[in-house]
Amino acid sequence: MPKHLAIIMDGNGRWAEERGRPRIDGHRHGVNRVRDITEASAKKGIRDLTLFAFSSENWRRPEAEVRLLTELLMTSLEGEIETLHRNGIRLRVIGDLRPFGKKIEKMVAEATRLTRSNTTLGLNLAVNYGGHWDITNACARLLADIQEGSDSDLEIGHEALESRLSTAGIPAPDLFIRTGGEQRLSNFLLWQLAYTELYFTTTLWPDFNSDALDSALADYRSRQRRFGKTAQQVV
Ligand code: FPP
């Protein structure tokens, strides 16, 4: 079982268009799958689930879709906090929340504080997130900490940078899933996915149920993870 699962939930728009419905309907159905996959992940003993909910590039979509999608995201999140907490889920939002305003920043900070000691599953929602942003931000924080000078041993290095990423403290994903048929990373967790197993499926996100998750997990179990070593070394 992967300890950390990361997912790009793609295909909501096409799912709705295939049914002659507005794209936002696809996103609404997508929220139901977020609930199912979170629950299934917790049951299976996955420790962390990281979901790409809104990328820093999604602002380029038509204004009405951006507005409806961000509203849906924030109302779903606000509406689910109690349930998440009751089920032992620890919430973390990764990404730049500033464009959403103080009220949303406060709501997320409170939800993070409320759930921070929960241990069943870490649910990490990437909102206004981009891998380039994450790495650039970590570099800026590291530079500021070096200049501030309180730790004279601090220098540019793997650990120093990694511990300043938005995912600090969370082990790298073991399995990455992208639904919807495209085969690319789309600026998601670029640093963190260095040794992650990649799984692509044509299933659209609103159809990605727990059976589809089981197929991805079965495929993952057939992989040999070598982390740079030879096959003989890892047997
Ligand atoms: C990609 O489908 C999906 C998104 C950009 C948004 C995903 C967001 C949700 C499922 C809501 C998440 C809610 C919570 C509470 C985490 P697309 O629109 O790119 O689909 P397409 O490729 O078919 O056009």
XYZ file of C-alpha atoms and ligand atoms in Angstrom:
259
model
C 0.000 0.000 0.000
C 1.399 3.423 -0.857
C 1.879 5.598 2.219
C 1.272 8.777 0.236
C -1.056 9.029 -2.762
C -1.165 12.159 -4.949
C -3.928 12.724 -7.511
C -4.633 15.097 -10.411
C -8.428 14.966 -10.636
C -8.894 15.640 -14.350
C -11.889 15.234 -16.654
C -14.713 16.982 -14.772
C -15.430 19.369 -17.656
C -15.574 16.604 -20.274
C -17.757 14.449 -18.035
C -20.330 17.270 -17.905
C -20.023 18.195 -21.596
C -20.635 14.547 -22.594
C -23.971 14.852 -20.790
C -24.838 18.243 -22.280
C -24.518 19.870 -18.855
C -22.532 22.927 -17.691
C -18.905 22.175 -16.749
C -19.514 23.108 -13.115
C -21.788 20.046 -12.816
C -18.708 17.930 -13.490
C -16.842 19.690 -10.686
C -19.850 19.136 -8.366
C -19.770 15.409 -9.092
C -16.013 15.581 -8.622
C -16.539 16.704 -5.028
C -18.473 13.445 -4.362
C -15.478 11.458 -5.612
C -13.178 13.515 -3.339
C -15.329 12.341 -0.423
C -15.316 8.668 -1.590
C -11.602 8.511 -2.331
C -10.708 10.232 0.957
C -12.819 7.685 2.852
C -11.420 4.737 0.850
C -7.842 5.952 1.370
C -8.346 6.227 5.128
C -9.856 2.704 5.242
C -6.929 1.255 3.302
C -4.382 2.733 5.677
C -2.941 5.283 3.240
C -1.300 7.929 5.455
C -1.436 10.973 3.164
C -3.653 11.948 0.240
C -2.710 15.021 -1.782
C -5.280 16.319 -4.275
C -4.772 18.965 -6.968
C -7.947 21.029 -6.544
C -6.941 24.293 -8.273
C -3.691 25.045 -10.034
C -1.944 28.392 -10.287
C -2.650 28.123 -14.044
C -6.422 27.510 -13.619
C -6.908 31.310 -13.312
C -6.589 31.318 -17.127
C -10.007 29.634 -17.467
C -13.146 31.657 -18.292
C -13.892 34.010 -15.399
C -17.303 32.427 -14.666
C -15.800 28.924 -14.346
C -13.026 30.207 -12.051
C -15.589 31.922 -9.835
C -17.925 28.907 -9.635
C -15.055 26.472 -9.105
C -13.408 28.469 -6.324
C -16.822 29.010 -4.658
C -17.515 25.268 -4.847
C -14.111 24.477 -3.404
C -14.421 26.850 -0.479
C -18.052 25.973 0.379
C -17.298 22.223 0.141
C -14.272 22.650 2.348
C -16.148 24.726 4.922
C -19.063 22.256 4.878
C -16.841 19.194 5.366
C -14.542 20.370 8.168
C -16.617 18.864 10.996
C -16.915 15.514 9.178
C -13.198 15.486 8.426
C -12.405 16.193 12.063
C -14.841 13.518 13.309
C -13.128 10.995 11.060
C -9.642 11.767 12.322
C -8.492 13.542 9.165
C -5.750 16.147 9.367
C -6.223 18.932 6.827
C -3.466 20.909 5.192
C -3.982 23.322 2.305
C -0.905 23.839 0.139
C -0.701 26.768 -2.250
C -0.957 30.546 -2.193
C -4.289 31.394 -0.551
C -3.782 35.167 -0.565
C -5.864 35.860 -3.723
C -8.912 34.302 -2.013
C -8.947 36.950 0.716
C -8.608 37.124 4.490
C -11.880 35.324 5.288
C -10.820 32.170 3.400
C -7.275 32.324 4.805
C -8.764 32.488 8.315
C -11.195 29.603 7.663
C -8.354 27.406 6.377
C -6.066 28.364 9.295
C -8.818 27.458 11.781
C -9.561 24.127 10.044
C -5.846 23.316 10.027
C -5.554 24.118 13.728
C -8.704 22.137 14.619
C -7.532 18.976 12.830
C -3.788 19.179 13.401
C -3.557 16.345 15.954
C -5.639 13.888 13.900
C -3.804 10.770 12.793
C -6.065 8.646 10.536
C -5.153 10.384 7.260
C -3.484 13.607 6.167
C -5.610 15.287 3.475
C -3.515 17.845 1.625
C -5.455 20.045 -0.765
C -3.429 21.877 -3.391
C -5.236 25.153 -4.036
C -3.700 27.869 -6.220
C -0.704 25.561 -6.179
C 2.120 25.199 -8.695
C 5.334 23.195 -8.408
C 7.389 26.151 -9.673
C 5.778 28.392 -7.032
C 6.512 25.820 -4.301
C 10.222 25.506 -5.183
C 10.696 29.260 -5.715
C 8.982 29.980 -2.412
C 11.184 27.430 -0.581
C 14.313 29.056 -2.114
C 13.202 32.511 -0.979
C 12.497 31.239 2.560
C 15.850 29.482 2.741
C 17.689 32.577 1.552
C 15.839 34.736 4.104
C 16.695 32.256 6.896
C 20.384 32.201 5.852
C 20.490 36.017 5.792
C 18.757 36.258 9.141
C 21.709 34.234 10.458
C 20.319 32.620 13.626
C 21.592 29.184 12.486
C 25.223 29.512 11.405
C 25.268 25.913 10.036
C 22.399 26.614 7.634
C 23.377 26.360 3.969
C 21.784 25.561 0.613
C 21.165 21.825 0.476
C 18.579 19.130 -0.155
C 17.215 18.915 3.395
C 17.257 22.671 3.950
C 15.226 23.244 0.782
C 12.860 20.295 1.217
C 11.944 21.355 4.737
C 10.764 24.707 3.349
C 8.425 23.262 0.700
C 4.676 23.404 1.328
C 4.752 19.629 1.952
C 7.424 19.846 4.683
C 7.195 16.877 7.041
C 5.142 14.749 4.612
C 7.112 11.938 2.907
C 7.183 12.113 -0.918
C 4.240 10.498 -2.757
C 4.671 6.775 -3.526
C 1.945 6.768 -6.167
C 0.672 9.524 -8.462
C -2.628 9.083 -10.301
C -3.927 11.303 -13.088
C -7.449 10.683 -14.334
C -8.907 12.018 -17.599
C -6.421 10.570 -20.108
C -3.723 13.278 -20.271
C -0.198 12.109 -19.489
C 1.576 15.049 -17.894
C 2.363 16.510 -14.470
C 0.916 19.995 -15.132
C 3.203 21.699 -12.596
C 2.022 19.518 -9.676
C 4.535 18.594 -6.884
C 7.538 18.751 -9.231
C 10.189 18.300 -6.536
C 8.204 15.725 -4.572
C 7.407 13.407 -7.534
C 11.075 12.684 -8.365
C 10.812 8.940 -7.505
C 7.037 8.495 -7.482
C 5.347 5.738 -9.512
C 3.110 7.330 -12.158
C -0.300 5.935 -13.140
C -2.487 7.423 -15.858
C -6.071 6.396 -16.564
C -8.638 7.551 -19.135
C -11.396 7.330 -16.485
C -12.793 10.823 -15.911
C -12.584 12.038 -12.291
C -16.389 12.024 -11.648
C -16.315 8.283 -12.558
C -13.226 7.462 -10.460
C -14.749 5.245 -7.758
C -13.132 2.920 -5.218
C -12.917 0.074 -7.811
C -10.903 2.407 -10.059
C -8.684 3.193 -7.077
C -8.224 -0.554 -6.468
C -7.049 -1.007 -10.096
C -4.463 1.751 -9.645
C -3.269 0.194 -6.382
C -2.988 -3.255 -8.014
C -0.874 -1.717 -10.782
C 1.310 -0.004 -8.138
C 1.903 -3.330 -6.383
C 3.286 -4.778 -9.631
C 6.008 -2.101 -9.836
C 9.566 -2.550 -8.627
C 10.808 0.609 -6.938
C 14.559 0.893 -7.327
C 15.443 4.484 -6.321
C 18.501 4.421 -8.582
C 19.713 0.948 -7.522
C 19.917 -2.122 -9.786
C 17.134 -4.728 -9.863
C 19.491 -7.241 -8.167
C 20.160 -4.870 -5.290
C 16.498 -4.419 -4.409
C 15.401 -8.067 -4.699
C -9.956 19.215 -13.720
O -11.032 18.941 -14.592
C -10.453 19.525 -12.400
C -10.296 20.728 -11.781
C -9.598 21.868 -12.388
C -10.880 20.964 -10.444
C -10.953 19.797 -9.524
C -11.745 20.202 -8.350
C -12.679 19.446 -7.735
C -12.994 18.039 -8.090
C -13.350 20.025 -6.565
C -12.502 19.708 -5.379
C -13.189 19.989 -4.127
C -12.634 19.753 -2.929
C -13.416 20.026 -1.703
C -11.249 19.268 -2.805
P -11.166 19.799 -15.907
O -12.131 20.904 -15.657
O -9.821 20.214 -16.392
O -11.797 18.752 -16.894
P -11.565 18.656 -18.474
O -10.115 18.278 -18.667
O -12.503 17.559 -18.853
O -11.948 19.981 -19.061
